[in-house]
Coordinates of C-alpha atoms and ligand atoms in Angstrom, one line a residue:
X1 CA 84.9 138.2 116.4
X2 CA 88.6 137.4 116.8
X3 CA 89.1 134.0 118.2
X4 CA 92.3 132.4 119.5
X5 CA 93.2 129.0 118.3
X6 CA 92.2 127.5 121.6
X7 CA 88.9 129.3 121.7
X8 CA 88.1 128.2 118.1
X9 CA 89.0 124.6 118.8
X10 CA 87.0 124.6 122.0
X11 CA 83.9 125.7 120.1
X12 CA 84.5 123.1 117.4
X13 CA 85.0 120.4 120.0
X14 CA 81.9 121.4 121.7
X15 CA 79.8 120.9 118.6
X16 CA 81.7 117.7 117.7
X17 CA 81.0 116.3 121.1
X18 CA 77.3 116.1 120.7
X19 CA 77.7 114.6 117.2
X20 CA 79.9 111.7 118.2
X21 CA 79.6 108.7 120.4
X22 CA 81.0 109.6 123.8
X23 CA 83.6 106.9 123.7
X24 CA 85.0 108.2 120.3
X25 CA 85.0 111.7 121.5
X26 CA 86.8 110.9 124.7
X27 CA 89.3 108.6 123.1
X28 CA 90.3 110.7 120.1
X29 CA 89.2 114.3 120.3
X30 CA 89.5 115.1 124.0
X31 CA 93.3 114.6 124.0
X32 CA 93.9 117.1 121.2
X33 CA 95.1 120.7 121.6
X34 CA 94.9 123.7 119.4
X35 CA 98.4 124.9 118.4
X36 CA 97.9 127.8 116.1
X37 CA 95.4 129.8 114.1
X38 CA 96.8 131.6 111.1
X39 CA 95.2 133.5 108.3
X40 CA 93.7 130.4 106.8
X41 CA 94.7 127.4 108.9
X42 CA 93.8 126.0 112.2
X43 CA 96.6 123.7 113.5
X44 CA 95.7 121.1 116.0
X45 CA 98.0 118.5 117.7
X46 CA 97.1 114.9 118.5
X47 CA 99.2 112.7 120.8
X48 CA 100.6 110.4 118.1
X49 CA 100.8 109.8 114.3
X50 CA 98.3 107.1 114.6
X51 CA 95.8 109.3 116.5
X52 CA 96.3 112.2 114.0
X53 CA 95.6 109.9 111.1
X54 CA 92.7 108.3 112.8
X55 CA 91.1 111.6 113.6
X56 CA 91.6 112.9 110.1
X57 CA 90.2 109.7 108.6
X58 CA 87.2 109.2 110.9
X59 CA 86.2 112.7 111.9
X60 CA 87.9 114.9 109.3
X61 CA 84.7 115.6 107.4
X62 CA 82.8 116.7 110.5
X63 CA 85.7 118.8 111.8
X64 CA 86.3 120.5 108.6
X65 CA 82.7 121.4 108.1
X66 CA 82.7 122.8 111.7
X67 CA 85.8 124.8 110.9
X68 CA 84.2 126.2 107.8
X69 CA 81.1 127.2 109.6
X70 CA 82.9 128.8 112.5
X71 CA 85.9 130.4 110.8
X72 CA 84.9 130.5 107.1
X73 CA 85.3 128.4 104.0
X74 CA 88.9 129.4 103.3
X75 CA 90.1 127.8 106.5
X76 CA 92.0 124.5 106.5
X77 CA 92.4 122.2 109.4
X78 CA 95.7 120.5 109.9
X79 CA 96.1 117.8 112.5
X80 CA 99.7 117.1 113.5
X81 CA 101.2 114.5 115.7
X82 CA 102.9 116.0 118.6
X83 CA 103.5 113.9 121.6
X84 CA 105.0 116.5 124.0
X85 CA 102.6 117.9 126.5
X86 CA 99.7 115.8 125.5
X87 CA 98.4 113.2 127.8
X88 CA 98.8 109.6 126.7
X89 CA 95.6 107.6 126.3
X90 CA 94.7 104.6 128.2
X91 CA 96.2 101.7 126.4
X92 CA 92.9 100.0 126.0
X93 CA 91.6 102.9 124.0
X94 CA 94.2 102.4 121.3
X95 CA 92.7 100.3 118.6
X96 CA 96.0 98.7 117.6
X97 CA 95.7 96.3 120.4
X98 CA 99.4 95.6 120.6
X99 CA 100.9 99.0 120.6
X100 CA 102.1 98.9 124.1
X101 CA 103.4 95.4 123.8
X102 CA 105.2 96.3 120.6
X103 CA 107.2 98.9 122.3
X104 CA 108.3 96.6 125.1
X105 CA 111.6 94.7 124.7
X106 CA 110.6 91.3 123.4
X107 CA 110.0 88.9 126.3
X108 CA 110.6 85.3 125.8
X109 CA 108.0 83.5 123.7
X110 CA 105.3 82.2 126.0
X111 CA 102.2 80.1 125.3
X112 CA 100.2 82.8 127.2
X113 CA 99.5 84.7 124.0
X114 CA 96.1 83.1 123.2
X115 CA 93.3 85.6 123.6
X116 CA 91.3 85.0 126.8
X117 CA 87.6 84.3 126.2
X118 CA 85.2 87.2 126.0
X119 CA 88.0 89.5 124.7
X120 CA 87.7 91.7 121.7
X121 CA 90.9 92.4 119.8
X122 CA 90.7 95.7 118.0
X123 CA 88.0 98.4 118.5
X124 CA 84.4 97.7 118.1
X125 CA 82.2 100.8 117.7
X126 CA 79.0 100.1 119.6
X127 CA 77.1 102.5 117.4
X128 CA 77.5 100.3 114.3
X129 CA 74.8 97.7 114.8
X130 CA 72.7 95.5 112.6
X131 CA 69.6 97.4 113.9
X132 CA 70.9 100.7 112.7
X133 CA 71.8 99.4 109.3
X134 CA 69.1 100.4 106.8
X135 CA 68.3 97.6 104.4
X136 CA 67.4 98.2 100.8
X137 CA 67.8 96.5 97.5
X138 CA 71.4 97.2 97.1
X139 CA 72.5 95.6 100.4
X140 CA 69.8 93.2 101.5
X141 CA 71.6 90.1 100.5
X142 CA 74.8 91.1 102.2
X143 CA 72.8 92.2 105.3
X144 CA 71.0 88.8 105.5
X145 CA 74.2 87.0 105.3
X146 CA 75.7 89.1 108.1
X147 CA 72.7 88.6 110.2
X148 CA 72.9 84.8 109.8
X149 CA 76.6 84.8 110.5
X150 CA 76.2 87.0 113.6
X151 CA 73.4 84.7 114.9
X152 CA 75.4 81.5 114.5
X153 CA 79.1 82.2 113.8
X154 CA 81.0 79.4 112.1
X155 CA 77.9 77.4 111.2
X156 CA 77.3 78.5 107.6
X157 CA 78.5 81.0 105.1
X158 CA 82.1 80.6 106.1
X159 CA 84.1 82.5 105.1
X160 CA 81.9 85.4 104.2
X161 CA 83.4 87.8 101.8
X162 CA 81.6 91.1 101.0
X163 CA 82.9 93.6 98.5
X164 CA 81.7 97.0 97.2
X165 CA 82.7 100.6 96.7
X166 CA 83.8 103.1 99.3
X167 CA 81.2 104.3 101.8
X168 CA 78.6 101.6 101.1
X169 CA 78.5 100.1 104.6
X170 CA 81.0 97.3 104.6
X171 CA 82.8 98.4 107.8
X172 CA 79.4 99.0 109.4
X173 CA 78.3 95.5 108.6
X174 CA 81.6 94.0 109.8
X175 CA 81.4 95.9 113.1
X176 CA 77.8 95.0 113.5
X177 CA 78.6 91.4 113.3
X178 CA 81.2 91.9 116.0
X179 CA 78.8 93.8 118.2
X180 CA 76.0 91.3 117.8
X181 CA 78.3 88.4 118.6
X182 CA 79.7 90.2 121.6
X183 CA 76.2 90.7 123.0
X184 CA 74.8 87.4 122.1
X185 CA 77.8 85.2 122.9
X186 CA 79.7 87.0 125.6
X187 CA 82.2 84.2 125.9
X188 CA 83.5 84.3 122.4
X189 CA 86.7 85.9 121.3
X190 CA 86.3 88.4 118.5
X191 CA 89.0 90.1 116.5
X192 CA 88.1 93.0 114.3
X193 CA 91.0 94.6 112.4
X194 CA 91.8 96.2 109.1
X195 CA 94.1 94.0 107.0
X196 CA 96.9 96.6 107.3
X197 CA 96.8 96.1 111.0
X198 CA 97.3 92.4 110.6
X199 CA 100.3 93.2 108.4
X200 CA 101.8 95.7 110.8
X201 CA 101.4 93.5 113.7
X202 CA 102.9 90.6 111.8
X203 CA 105.9 92.7 110.8
X204 CA 106.4 93.9 114.3
X205 CA 106.1 90.3 115.6
X206 CA 108.7 89.2 113.1
X207 CA 111.0 92.0 114.1
X208 CA 110.6 91.3 117.8
X209 CA 110.8 87.6 117.3
X210 CA 107.3 87.1 118.6
X211 CA 105.7 85.4 115.7
X212 CA 104.5 82.5 117.9
X213 CA 102.8 85.0 120.1
X214 CA 101.2 86.6 117.0
X215 CA 100.0 83.3 115.7
X216 CA 98.6 82.2 119.0
X217 CA 96.7 85.4 119.2
X218 CA 94.9 85.3 115.9
X219 CA 94.6 81.5 115.6
X220 CA 92.7 81.4 118.9
X221 CA 89.8 83.7 118.1
X222 CA 86.3 82.5 117.4
X223 CA 85.3 85.3 115.0
X224 CA 87.9 87.0 112.8
X225 CA 86.7 90.1 111.1
X226 CA 89.1 91.5 108.5
X227 CA 88.4 95.0 107.1
X228 CA 89.7 96.4 103.8
X229 CA 91.1 93.0 102.8
X230 CA 92.2 94.6 99.5
X231 CA 95.3 95.9 101.3
X232 CA 96.5 92.3 101.4
X233 CA 97.3 93.0 97.7
X234 CA 100.9 92.1 96.9
X235 CA 101.9 91.5 100.5
X236 CA 103.3 88.1 100.2
X237 CA 104.3 87.2 103.8
X238 CA 101.1 88.6 105.2
X239 CA 99.1 86.5 102.8
X240 CA 101.1 83.5 103.8
X241 CA 100.4 84.1 107.4
X242 CA 96.8 84.9 106.8
X243 CA 96.4 81.7 104.8
X244 CA 97.6 79.6 107.8
X245 CA 95.5 81.6 110.2
X246 CA 92.5 81.1 108.0
X247 CA 93.0 77.3 107.7
X248 CA 93.4 76.9 111.4
X249 CA 90.2 78.9 112.1
X250 CA 88.3 77.3 109.3
X251 CA 89.2 73.8 110.4
X252 CA 88.1 74.6 113.9
X253 CA 84.8 75.9 112.5
X254 CA 85.5 79.5 113.5
X255 CA 83.9 82.3 111.6
X256 CA 85.9 84.4 109.2
X257 CA 84.4 87.5 107.5
X258 CA 86.3 89.7 105.1
X259 CA 85.3 92.9 103.4
X260 CA 87.1 94.6 100.5
X261 CA 86.5 97.2 97.9
X262 CA 87.1 94.6 95.2
X263 CA 86.1 91.0 94.5
X264 CA 88.8 88.5 95.5
X265 CA 89.8 87.8 91.8
X266 CA 90.3 91.6 91.4
X267 CA 92.7 92.1 94.2
X268 CA 96.0 92.3 92.5
X269 CA 98.5 89.6 93.3
X270 CA 96.2 87.9 95.7
X271 CA 97.4 84.3 95.8
X272 CA 95.3 81.8 94.0
X273 CA 95.0 79.6 97.1
X274 CA 93.5 82.5 99.1
X275 CA 91.1 83.3 96.3
X276 CA 90.0 79.7 96.2
X277 CA 89.6 79.6 100.0
X278 CA 87.3 82.7 99.9
X279 CA 85.2 80.9 97.3
X280 CA 84.6 78.1 99.8
X281 CA 82.1 80.3 101.5
X282 CA 80.0 83.1 100.1
X283 CA 81.2 86.1 98.1
X284 CA 78.7 88.9 97.7
X285 CA 78.6 92.5 96.6
X286 CA 77.0 95.6 98.1
X287 CA 75.9 98.0 95.4
X288 CA 75.2 101.7 95.5
X289 CA 71.9 102.5 97.2
X290 CA 69.0 103.5 95.0
X291 CA 67.0 106.6 95.6
X292 CA 64.5 105.0 97.8
X293 CA 67.2 103.5 100.1
X294 CA 69.0 106.8 100.2
X295 CA 65.9 108.5 101.4
X296 CA 65.3 105.8 104.0
X297 CA 68.9 106.1 105.3
X298 CA 68.7 109.8 105.5
X299 CA 65.4 109.7 107.2
X300 CA 66.7 107.3 109.8
X301 CA 69.9 109.2 110.4
X302 CA 68.0 112.5 110.8
X303 CA 65.8 110.9 113.4
X304 CA 68.7 109.5 115.2
X305 CA 70.2 112.9 115.4
X306 CA 66.9 114.5 116.3
X307 CA 67.1 116.6 113.3
X308 CA 63.7 117.4 111.7
X309 CA 63.9 117.4 108.0
X310 CA 61.0 117.8 105.7
X311 CA 60.3 115.5 102.8
X312 CA 61.5 118.1 100.3
X313 CA 64.9 118.4 102.1
X314 CA 65.2 114.7 102.3
X315 CA 64.5 114.3 98.6
X316 CA 66.8 117.1 97.6
X317 CA 69.7 115.6 99.5
X318 CA 69.0 112.0 98.5
X319 CA 68.9 113.0 94.8
X320 CA 72.1 115.0 95.2
X321 CA 74.2 112.5 97.0
X322 CA 74.3 109.3 94.9
X323 CA 77.7 107.8 95.2
X324 CA 77.6 106.4 98.7
X325 CA 76.1 106.4 102.1
X326 CA 79.2 108.3 103.4
X327 CA 78.4 111.1 101.0
X328 CA 74.8 111.2 102.4
X329 CA 76.2 111.3 105.9
X330 CA 78.6 114.1 104.9
X331 CA 75.6 116.2 103.7
X332 CA 73.7 115.4 106.9
X333 CA 76.6 116.4 109.1
X334 CA 76.7 119.8 107.3
X335 CA 73.0 120.3 107.9
X336 CA 73.4 119.3 111.5
X337 CA 76.4 121.5 112.1
X338 CA 74.6 124.4 110.6
X339 CA 71.4 123.9 112.6
X340 CA 73.3 123.5 115.8
X341 CA 75.5 126.6 115.3
X342 CA 72.9 128.8 113.7
X343 CA 69.9 127.5 115.5
X344 CA 67.8 127.7 112.3
X345 CA 65.4 125.2 110.9
X346 CA 66.5 123.6 107.7
X347 CA 64.5 124.5 104.7
X348 CA 65.0 123.1 101.2
X349 CA 66.4 126.5 100.2
X350 CA 69.0 126.2 102.9
X351 CA 69.8 122.6 102.0
X352 CA 70.4 123.7 98.5
X353 CA 72.8 126.4 99.5
X354 CA 74.7 124.2 102.0
X355 CA 74.8 120.8 100.3
X356 CA 74.4 122.1 96.8
X357 CA 77.3 124.5 96.9
X358 CA 79.8 122.3 98.7
X359 CA 79.6 119.1 96.9
X360 CA 81.2 119.0 93.5
X361 CA 78.3 119.3 91.0
X362 CA 77.2 115.8 90.3
X363 CA 78.4 114.7 87.0
X364 CA 75.8 112.8 85.1
X365 CA 77.7 110.4 83.0
X366 CA 75.8 109.1 80.0
X367 CA 76.0 105.8 78.2
X368 CA 77.0 107.7 75.0
X369 CA 80.0 109.1 76.8
X370 CA 81.0 105.7 77.8
X371 CA 80.7 104.4 74.2
X372 CA 82.7 107.3 72.9
X373 CA 85.5 106.8 75.5
X374 CA 85.7 103.1 74.8
X375 CA 85.6 103.5 71.1
X376 CA 88.4 106.0 71.2
X377 CA 90.5 104.0 73.6
X378 CA 90.2 100.9 71.3
X379 CA 90.6 102.8 68.1
X380 CA 87.1 102.3 66.7
X381 CA 84.2 104.6 65.9
X382 CA 81.1 104.6 68.0
X383 CA 79.2 103.3 64.9
X384 CA 81.5 100.3 64.7
X385 CA 81.1 99.6 68.4
X386 CA 77.3 99.5 68.0
X387 CA 77.4 97.5 64.7
X388 CA 76.7 93.8 64.2
X389 CA 80.3 93.0 63.3
X390 CA 81.8 90.2 65.3
X391 CA 85.4 91.0 64.6
X392 CA 87.3 89.8 67.6
X393 CA 88.8 93.2 68.7
X394 CA 85.6 95.0 68.1
X395 CA 83.7 92.4 70.2
X396 CA 86.2 92.9 73.0
X397 CA 85.8 96.7 73.0
X398 CA 82.0 96.3 72.9
X399 CA 82.1 94.0 75.9
X400 CA 84.1 96.7 77.8
X401 CA 81.5 99.3 76.9
X402 CA 78.7 97.0 78.1
X403 CA 80.6 96.2 81.3
X404 CA 81.1 99.9 82.1
X405 CA 77.5 100.8 81.3
X406 CA 76.4 98.1 83.7
X407 CA 78.8 98.9 86.5
X408 CA 78.8 102.6 86.3
X409 CA 75.2 103.3 85.2
X410 CA 73.5 100.2 86.4
X411 CA 71.7 99.9 83.1
X412 CA 69.7 96.7 82.7
X413 CA 71.0 94.0 80.4
X414 CA 68.1 94.5 78.0
X415 CA 68.8 98.2 77.8
X416 CA 72.4 97.6 77.1
X417 CA 71.5 95.0 74.5
X418 CA 69.3 97.6 72.7
X419 CA 72.1 100.1 72.6
X420 CA 74.3 97.6 70.8
X421 CA 72.3 96.7 67.8
X422 CA 69.5 94.9 69.6
X423 CA 71.5 92.1 71.1
X424 CA 69.6 90.0 73.6
X425 CA 70.3 90.0 77.3
X426 CA 72.0 86.7 77.5
X427 CA 74.6 87.9 75.0
X428 CA 75.2 91.0 77.1
X429 CA 75.6 88.9 80.3
X430 CA 78.0 86.7 78.5
X431 CA 80.1 89.6 77.3
X432 CA 80.1 91.2 80.8
X433 CA 81.1 88.0 82.4
X434 CA 84.0 87.7 80.0
X435 CA 85.2 91.1 81.0
X436 CA 84.9 90.3 84.7
X437 CA 86.9 87.1 84.2
X438 CA 89.6 88.9 82.3
X439 CA 89.7 91.6 85.0
X440 CA 90.5 88.8 87.4
X441 CA 93.5 87.3 85.5
X442 CA 94.9 90.1 83.3
X443 CA 96.5 93.0 85.2
X444 CA 97.3 94.8 81.9
X445 CA 93.6 94.8 81.1
X446 CA 92.7 95.8 84.6
X447 CA 95.0 98.9 84.3
X448 CA 93.5 99.8 81.0
X449 CA 90.0 99.6 82.5
X450 CA 90.9 101.6 85.6
X451 CA 92.3 104.3 83.2
X452 CA 89.0 104.3 81.3
X453 CA 87.0 104.5 84.5
X454 CA 89.1 107.3 85.8
X455 CA 88.7 109.3 82.6
X456 CA 84.9 108.9 82.8
X457 CA 84.7 110.3 86.3
Ligands
ADP501 P1 82.7 101.3 103.8 O1 83.4 100.5 104.8 O2 81.9 100.4 102.8 O3 83.6 102.2 103.1 P2 81.1 102.3 106.0 O4 80.7 101.1 106.6 O5 82.2 103.0 106.7 O6 81.5 102.1 104.4 O7 79.9 103.3 105.8 C1 80.0 104.7 105.7 C2 79.0 105.3 106.6 O8 77.7 105.1 106.1 C3 79.1 104.8 108.0 O9 78.9 105.9 108.9 C4 78.0 103.8 108.1 O10 77.4 103.7 109.4 C5 77.0 104.4 107.1 N1 76.1 103.4 106.4 C6 76.5 102.7 105.3 N2 75.5 101.9 104.9 C7 74.5 102.1 105.8 C8 73.1 101.6 105.9 N3 72.7 100.8 105.0 N4 72.4 102.1 106.9 C9 72.8 103.0 107.8 N5 74.1 103.5 107.7 C10 74.9 103.1 106.8
MG502 MG1 85.3 100.6 105.4

């Protein structure tokens, strides 16, 4: 079957359409065009750089698995920005709320910049709701806080700061707060934006001499939801501006929620005054989901997609995909794509060949490997590391090993204590906390640990 680029892309879009919320499909994928199909690459054009990046980021996994299924595994998908010949989108569909405005010649500063009531700045995805968030041990605290905040913004837990690894549901929760507030309090002004967008808009505002406009815009919202706050790292003027925005909102008892892949103290070059502001409210972490939660998430998502998966398939996939919910979803998308193109029921066998082959084999890191890597990095032997000796440098290295066993393997404090010459759990906690503090104030140390972590992956 020889397909043209256009035919192939049309088929892929057809499959993607039923997998995505109508609004997303319409906004992002409908305006794309196939440009070329070579030996091993399908090239597709999107109307702008921004759209190309967005599509790659949000729908890349889905599209690539559809490309593989339709054309074969060797095919790559390239999404290019190419404005010519592509219809522009409705301005309200562009998540960077000010794109249009930024292109205009700067009008005189006017007080009319405040966001009118009931407006949402940025894009809320109506699919990401509290109801659709599956709660388990790893995220129940964060979830409860988000629920409380969404029910009564600005009342308590202000600011709320949630951190955790990639694909664990931070954006989902943040969006869910926005959606809930929008439905429950239709008069409130909500802004949802990644911190980079805050930075970009600020830079544009400075360039166009519209900073007053920018300030009025963000200082007039009722709920400010900042995604990926770690990108504030090292951006001095953005932090400065954010600090003032934060103060204004906080004083007016408006709700601020931030999510980040790191705790505030671990965001490099985040100003002390911001760190201390975040500590005024609640800082909490989302951990990786345990097996039970992964099963529950998969089950729920399969039902939502009307995909019938047996217990054995669920278990196989949940055991296989441990790192994040996103990884779980990626596996599910593969299964869905397969079942919709091949019209075959999904058996455990099939799941094994689809999911098992595509994901990199899961590396089972052991605590012994951690000890070896740490010992080597600090110039000790593993025996020394596990000994009773309290030599300062040895104790430091030991604390790092404990920290890594806790954060990478989720071993209990007691288990860790046993591994290190039967130390009791309070000693372990104390050592781990010391490492966490040092991660906060010592960038040299942070780099060293990042290096160790990378080596262990
Ligand atoms: P993060 O922002 O932490 O990187 P996301 O919020 O983007 O992660 O989550 C990745 C994907 O997993 C999203 O599609 C999200 O809807 C889904 N997801 C994450 N956690 C849950 C959960 N507890 N229940 C249901 N879906 C979840
Ligand atoms: Mg996110």
